Coordinates of C-alpha atoms in Angstrom, one line a residue:
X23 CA 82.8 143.0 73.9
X24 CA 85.5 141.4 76.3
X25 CA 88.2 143.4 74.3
X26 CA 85.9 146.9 75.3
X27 CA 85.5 146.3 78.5
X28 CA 89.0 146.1 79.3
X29 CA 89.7 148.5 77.5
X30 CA 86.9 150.4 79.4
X31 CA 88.4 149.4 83.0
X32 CA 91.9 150.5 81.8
X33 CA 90.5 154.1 80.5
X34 CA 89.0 154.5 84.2
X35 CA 91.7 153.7 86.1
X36 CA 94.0 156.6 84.1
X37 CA 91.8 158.9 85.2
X38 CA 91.4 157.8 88.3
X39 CA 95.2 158.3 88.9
X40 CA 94.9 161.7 87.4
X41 CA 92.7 163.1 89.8
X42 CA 94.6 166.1 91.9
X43 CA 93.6 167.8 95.2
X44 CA 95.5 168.0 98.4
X45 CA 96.7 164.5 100.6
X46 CA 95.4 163.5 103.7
X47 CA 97.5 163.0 106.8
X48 CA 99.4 159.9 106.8
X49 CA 98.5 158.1 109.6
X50 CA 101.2 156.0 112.2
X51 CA 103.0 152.7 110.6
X52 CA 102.5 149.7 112.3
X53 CA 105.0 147.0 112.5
X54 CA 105.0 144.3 110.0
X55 CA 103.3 141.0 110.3
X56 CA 104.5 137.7 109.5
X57 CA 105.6 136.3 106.1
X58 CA 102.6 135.0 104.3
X59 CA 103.0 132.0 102.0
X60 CA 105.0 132.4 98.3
X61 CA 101.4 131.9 96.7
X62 CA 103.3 129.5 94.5
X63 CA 101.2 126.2 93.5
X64 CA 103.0 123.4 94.2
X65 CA 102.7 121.1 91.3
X66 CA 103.8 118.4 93.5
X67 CA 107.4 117.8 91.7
X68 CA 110.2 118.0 93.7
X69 CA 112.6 118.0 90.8
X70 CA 112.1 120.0 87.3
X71 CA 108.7 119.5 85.6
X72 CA 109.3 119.8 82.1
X73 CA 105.7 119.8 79.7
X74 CA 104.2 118.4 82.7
X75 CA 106.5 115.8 83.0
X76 CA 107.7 115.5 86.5
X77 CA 111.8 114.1 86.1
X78 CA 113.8 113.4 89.1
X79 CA 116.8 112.3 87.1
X80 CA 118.1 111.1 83.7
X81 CA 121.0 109.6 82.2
X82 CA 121.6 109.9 78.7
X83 CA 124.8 107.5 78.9
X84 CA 124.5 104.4 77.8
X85 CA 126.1 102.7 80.5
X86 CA 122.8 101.2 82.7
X87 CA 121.3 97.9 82.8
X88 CA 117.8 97.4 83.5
X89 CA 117.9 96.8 87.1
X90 CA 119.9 99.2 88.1
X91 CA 118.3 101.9 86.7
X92 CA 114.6 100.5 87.7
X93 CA 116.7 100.2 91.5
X94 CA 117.7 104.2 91.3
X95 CA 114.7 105.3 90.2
X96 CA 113.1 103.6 93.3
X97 CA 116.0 105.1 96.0
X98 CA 114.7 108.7 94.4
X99 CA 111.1 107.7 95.1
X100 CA 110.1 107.2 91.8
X101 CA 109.9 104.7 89.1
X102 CA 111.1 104.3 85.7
X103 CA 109.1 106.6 83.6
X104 CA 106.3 105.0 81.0
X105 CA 106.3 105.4 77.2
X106 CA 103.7 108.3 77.7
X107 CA 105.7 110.2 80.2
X108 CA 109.2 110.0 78.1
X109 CA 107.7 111.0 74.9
X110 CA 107.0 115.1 75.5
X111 CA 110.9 115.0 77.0
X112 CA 112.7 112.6 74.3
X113 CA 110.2 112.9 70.6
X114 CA 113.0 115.8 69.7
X115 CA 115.6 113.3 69.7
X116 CA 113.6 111.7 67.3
X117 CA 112.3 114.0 65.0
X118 CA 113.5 117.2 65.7
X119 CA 115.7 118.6 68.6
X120 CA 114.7 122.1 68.0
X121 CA 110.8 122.2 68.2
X122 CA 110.6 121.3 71.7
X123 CA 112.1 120.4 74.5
X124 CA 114.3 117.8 74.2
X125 CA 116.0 116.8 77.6
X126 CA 116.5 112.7 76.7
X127 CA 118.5 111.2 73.9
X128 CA 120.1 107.8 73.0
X129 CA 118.0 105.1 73.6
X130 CA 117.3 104.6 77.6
X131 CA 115.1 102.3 79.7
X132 CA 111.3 102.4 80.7
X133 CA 109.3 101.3 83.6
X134 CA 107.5 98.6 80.6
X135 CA 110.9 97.6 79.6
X136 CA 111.0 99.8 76.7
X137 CA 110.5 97.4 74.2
X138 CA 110.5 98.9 70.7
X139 CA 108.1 96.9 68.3
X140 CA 108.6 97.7 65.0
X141 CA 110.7 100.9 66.0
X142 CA 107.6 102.4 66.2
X143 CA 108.2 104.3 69.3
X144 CA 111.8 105.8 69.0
X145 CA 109.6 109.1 70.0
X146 CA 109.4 107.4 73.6
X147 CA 112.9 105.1 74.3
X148 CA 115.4 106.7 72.1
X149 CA 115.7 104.1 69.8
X150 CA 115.9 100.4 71.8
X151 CA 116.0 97.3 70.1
X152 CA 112.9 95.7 69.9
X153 CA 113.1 92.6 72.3
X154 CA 116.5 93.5 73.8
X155 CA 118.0 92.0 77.2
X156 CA 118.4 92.7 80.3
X157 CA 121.8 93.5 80.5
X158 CA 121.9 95.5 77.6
X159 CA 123.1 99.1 78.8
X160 CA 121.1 102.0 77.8
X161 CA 120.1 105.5 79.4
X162 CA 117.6 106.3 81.9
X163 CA 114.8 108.5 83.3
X164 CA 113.2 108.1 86.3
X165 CA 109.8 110.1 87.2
X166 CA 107.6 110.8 90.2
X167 CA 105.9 113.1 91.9
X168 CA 102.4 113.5 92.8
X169 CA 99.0 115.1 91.4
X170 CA 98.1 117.9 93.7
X171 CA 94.8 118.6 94.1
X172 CA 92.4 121.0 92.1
X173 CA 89.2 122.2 92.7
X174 CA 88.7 123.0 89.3
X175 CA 89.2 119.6 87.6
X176 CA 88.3 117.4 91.0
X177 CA 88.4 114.4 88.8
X178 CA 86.4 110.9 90.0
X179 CA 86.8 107.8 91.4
X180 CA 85.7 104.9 88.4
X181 CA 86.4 101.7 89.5
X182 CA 88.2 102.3 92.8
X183 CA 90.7 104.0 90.0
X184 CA 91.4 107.9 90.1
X185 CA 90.7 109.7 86.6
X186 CA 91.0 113.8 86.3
X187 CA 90.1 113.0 82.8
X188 CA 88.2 110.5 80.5
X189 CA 88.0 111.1 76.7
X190 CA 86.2 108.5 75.2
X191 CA 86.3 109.2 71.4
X192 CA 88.7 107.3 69.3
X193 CA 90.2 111.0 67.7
X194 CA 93.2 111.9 69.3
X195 CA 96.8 110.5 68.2
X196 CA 99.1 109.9 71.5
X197 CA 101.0 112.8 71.5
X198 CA 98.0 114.6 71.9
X199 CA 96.9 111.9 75.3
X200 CA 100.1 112.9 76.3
X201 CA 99.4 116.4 76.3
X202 CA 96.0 116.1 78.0
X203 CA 97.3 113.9 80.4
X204 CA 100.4 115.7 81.4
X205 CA 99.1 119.6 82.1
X206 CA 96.3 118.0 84.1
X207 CA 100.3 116.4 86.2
X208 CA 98.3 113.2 85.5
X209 CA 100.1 110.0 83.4
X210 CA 97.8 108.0 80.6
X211 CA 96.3 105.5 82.4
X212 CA 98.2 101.9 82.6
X213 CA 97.1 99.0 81.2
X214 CA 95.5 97.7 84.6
X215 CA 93.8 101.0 85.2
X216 CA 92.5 101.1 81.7
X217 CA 91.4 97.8 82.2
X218 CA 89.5 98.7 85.0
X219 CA 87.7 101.4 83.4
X220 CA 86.6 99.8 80.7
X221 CA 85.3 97.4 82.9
X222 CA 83.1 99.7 84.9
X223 CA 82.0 101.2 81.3
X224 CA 84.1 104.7 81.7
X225 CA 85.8 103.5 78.2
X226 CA 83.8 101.8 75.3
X227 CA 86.4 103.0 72.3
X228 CA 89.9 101.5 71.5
X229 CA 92.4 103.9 74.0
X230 CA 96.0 104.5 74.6
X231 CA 97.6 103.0 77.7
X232 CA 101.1 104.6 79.5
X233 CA 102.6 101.4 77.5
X234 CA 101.0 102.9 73.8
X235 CA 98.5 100.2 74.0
X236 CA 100.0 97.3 72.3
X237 CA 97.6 94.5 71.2
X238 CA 99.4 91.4 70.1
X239 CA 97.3 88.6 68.3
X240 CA 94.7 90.5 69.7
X241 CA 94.4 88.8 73.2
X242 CA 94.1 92.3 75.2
X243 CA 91.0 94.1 73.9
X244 CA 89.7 93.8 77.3
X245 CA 92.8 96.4 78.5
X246 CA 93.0 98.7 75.4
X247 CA 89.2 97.7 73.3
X248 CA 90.7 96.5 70.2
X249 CA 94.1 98.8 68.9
X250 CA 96.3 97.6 66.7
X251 CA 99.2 95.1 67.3
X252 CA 102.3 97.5 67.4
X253 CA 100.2 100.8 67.3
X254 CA 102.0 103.6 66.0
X255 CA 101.6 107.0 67.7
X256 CA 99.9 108.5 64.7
X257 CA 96.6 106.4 65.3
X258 CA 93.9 107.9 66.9
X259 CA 92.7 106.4 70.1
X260 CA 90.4 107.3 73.1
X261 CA 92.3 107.8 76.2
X262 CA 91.8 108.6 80.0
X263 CA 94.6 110.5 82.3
X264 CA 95.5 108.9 86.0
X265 CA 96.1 111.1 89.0
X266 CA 99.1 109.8 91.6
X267 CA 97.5 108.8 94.6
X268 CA 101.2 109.6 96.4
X269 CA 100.5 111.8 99.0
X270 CA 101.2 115.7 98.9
X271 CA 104.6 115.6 101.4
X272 CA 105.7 112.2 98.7
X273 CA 105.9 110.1 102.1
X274 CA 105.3 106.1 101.7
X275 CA 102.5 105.2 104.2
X276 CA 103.7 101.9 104.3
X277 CA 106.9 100.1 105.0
X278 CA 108.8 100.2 101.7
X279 CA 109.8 97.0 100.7
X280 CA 113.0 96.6 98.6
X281 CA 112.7 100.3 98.8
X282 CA 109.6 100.6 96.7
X283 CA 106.7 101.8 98.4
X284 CA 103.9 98.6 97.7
X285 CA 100.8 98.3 99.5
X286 CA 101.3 94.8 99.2
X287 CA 103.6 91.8 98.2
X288 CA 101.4 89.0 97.2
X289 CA 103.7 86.4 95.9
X290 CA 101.3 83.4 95.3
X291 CA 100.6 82.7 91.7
X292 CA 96.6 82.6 92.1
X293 CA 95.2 85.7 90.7
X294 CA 93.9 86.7 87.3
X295 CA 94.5 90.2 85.8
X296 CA 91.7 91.5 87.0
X297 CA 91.8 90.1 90.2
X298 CA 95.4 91.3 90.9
X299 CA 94.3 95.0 89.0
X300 CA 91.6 94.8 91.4
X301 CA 93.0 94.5 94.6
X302 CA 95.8 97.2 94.1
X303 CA 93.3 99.6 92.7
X304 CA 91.1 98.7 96.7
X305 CA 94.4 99.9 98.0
X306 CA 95.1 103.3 96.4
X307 CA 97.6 101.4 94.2
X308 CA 97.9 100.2 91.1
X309 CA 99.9 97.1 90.0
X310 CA 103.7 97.4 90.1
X311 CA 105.6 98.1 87.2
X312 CA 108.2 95.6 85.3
X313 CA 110.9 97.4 86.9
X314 CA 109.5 97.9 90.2
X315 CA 108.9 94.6 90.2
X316 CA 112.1 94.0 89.2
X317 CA 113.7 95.4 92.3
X318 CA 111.2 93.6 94.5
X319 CA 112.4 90.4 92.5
X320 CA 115.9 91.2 92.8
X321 CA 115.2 91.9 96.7
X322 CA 114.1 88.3 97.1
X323 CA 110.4 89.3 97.8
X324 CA 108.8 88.0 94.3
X325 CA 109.6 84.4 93.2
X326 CA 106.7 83.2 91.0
X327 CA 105.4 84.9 87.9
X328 CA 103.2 88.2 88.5
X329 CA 101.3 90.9 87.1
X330 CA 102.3 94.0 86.1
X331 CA 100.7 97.6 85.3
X332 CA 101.6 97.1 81.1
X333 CA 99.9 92.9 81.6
X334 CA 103.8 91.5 81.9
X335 CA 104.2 90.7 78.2
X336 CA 107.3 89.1 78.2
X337 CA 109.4 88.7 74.4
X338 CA 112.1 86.8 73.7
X339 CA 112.4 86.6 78.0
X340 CA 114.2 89.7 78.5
X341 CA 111.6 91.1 81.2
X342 CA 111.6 87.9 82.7
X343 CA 113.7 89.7 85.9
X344 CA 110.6 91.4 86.6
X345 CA 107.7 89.3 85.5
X346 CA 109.2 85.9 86.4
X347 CA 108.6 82.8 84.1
X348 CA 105.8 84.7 82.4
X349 CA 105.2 83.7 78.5
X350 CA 105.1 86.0 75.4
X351 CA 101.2 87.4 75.4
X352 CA 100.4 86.1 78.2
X353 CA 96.5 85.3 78.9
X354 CA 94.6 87.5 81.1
X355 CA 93.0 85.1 83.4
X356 CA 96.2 83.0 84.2
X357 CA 96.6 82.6 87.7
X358 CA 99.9 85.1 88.7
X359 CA 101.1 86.7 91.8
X360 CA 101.8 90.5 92.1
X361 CA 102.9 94.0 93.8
X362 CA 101.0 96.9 94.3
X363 CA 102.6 100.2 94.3
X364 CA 102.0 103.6 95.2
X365 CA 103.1 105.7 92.4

């Protein structure tokens, strides 16, 4: 029926435009008014979004420590990008180059440390080691941006946490999160902000994280509900996507510290997980990342252990320059300090 009536509509208009007779007088020109806006939607990048991923720069060469590249992403405004937000621009590197974009290759550094368990996740970081150093040189990409607003998919506030999408059924494999996630220029959800919404109930199924959800020994089924220890991105998950709560213009509203924009510093090792998840997501924010607070570390403003957005697992030490003297699997209600960001 929809097929007729265009159809219809298009039949009409020809003969419309084929009716004769004589023209009217042409009445007196005025002059022209001002420029009206492009009409262009501003999807709240200001470098190339590429399948919704928002990348204000990358480095292929593998010439890049962590904490330099976690400190250039910050003096662009941005932040390493998560496993989530890599994979849609670097799984061709992986599998196949010529089925989809493909814009990073060679193993490169993410905001989680890009730690490769079981080389599971290739699709995401190129091809790191699993439980590499610090030092070790690799590529980068750094992402940012914003979520603009839309009427049409408002989204909600859960947990003082901004969703513009919740699917709780344990069907989808994390390319297809990823792809949810990304058109609605949302990210998956971290681990803090997952944890938060399976607190307040939003999330009762096992769900992908920004970090693919890792489980080890099975100590964080309060974050991700029970996944598997060193998922693999064919499992099927629930999932729920995270808006940026950056503003539209990108601005900081606070003082940046270190140069990353965080809401707050706390650097007193007396909160929990939930507590420290708690209080950034009050803020607008959600916990730092290991790289952000990495440069907050390096900066001198973080000296004890602390949270961060993918719960600061820390193997064989190497993210110890952002997560301070935190252990491998760390418990959830060991008192840490953290950062807060606005991402």
């Amino acid at each position: 029926m929809l097929r007729r009536a265009v159809v219809a509509i298009a039949v009409a208009g020809a003969l419309v435009s084929g009716c004769s007779g004589s023209p009217g007088p042409v009445g007196e020109i005025g002059p022209s008014g001002p420029t009206g806006p492009t009409g262009l939607f501003d999807t709240g990048c200001p470098g190339p979004l590429v399948e919704g991923v928002c990348l204000l720069e990358w480095d292929n060469r593998q010439a890049t420590t962590f904490v330099a590249a976690a400190s250039r992403c910050a003096v662009l405004g941005g932040d390493l990008c998560t496993e989530s937000q890599a994979w849609a621009v670097a799984i061709g590197w992986n599998q196949n180059q010529y089925l989809g974009p493909t814009v990073l290759s060679s193993p490169h550094w993410l905001s989680g440390f890009a730690d490769n368990d079981a080389g599971y996740w290739s699709g995401a970081n190129g091809g790191t080691g699993d439980d590499h150093a610090a030092a070790t040189s690799y590529g980068y990409a750094c992402c940012g941006g914003t979520t603009p607003p839309n009427a049409r998919v408002p989204g909600s506030v859960i947990g003082d946490v901004w969703v513009t999408y919740v699917h709780n059924v344990q069907d989808t494999v994390f390319s297809g999160a990823v792809a949810v996630c990304n058109a609605l220029r949302s990210n998956v959800c971290t681990d803090s902000q997952t944890f938060l919404l399976r607190k307040a109930g939003a999330l009762t199924v096992a769900s992908w994280t920004a970090f693919a959800a890792d489980n080890d020994l099975t100590m964080y089924n309060a974050i991700n509900g029970g996944t598997a220890d060193n998922t693999h991105p064919s499992y099927q998950y629930g999932f729920a996507c995270c808006g940026s709560t950056r503003p539209l213009d990108l601005a900081c509203p606070v003082a940046k510290s270190a140069g990353i924009c965080a809401t707050e510093v706390h650097n007193t090792a007396d909160a929990t997980f939930d507590q420290a998840a708690t209080a950034c997501a009050a803020q607008g924010a959600d916990l730092c990342s290991v790289a952000q607070s990495a440069v907050l570390r390096n900066g001198g403003l973080l000296s004890v252990p602390v949270w961060t957005s993918s719960h600061s697992d820390n193997d064989t030490g190497g993210p110890t320059v952002g997560t301070g003297a935190v252990p491998d699997n760390p418990v959830l209600t060991t008192p840490y300090g953290y950062a807060c960001c606005l991402n």
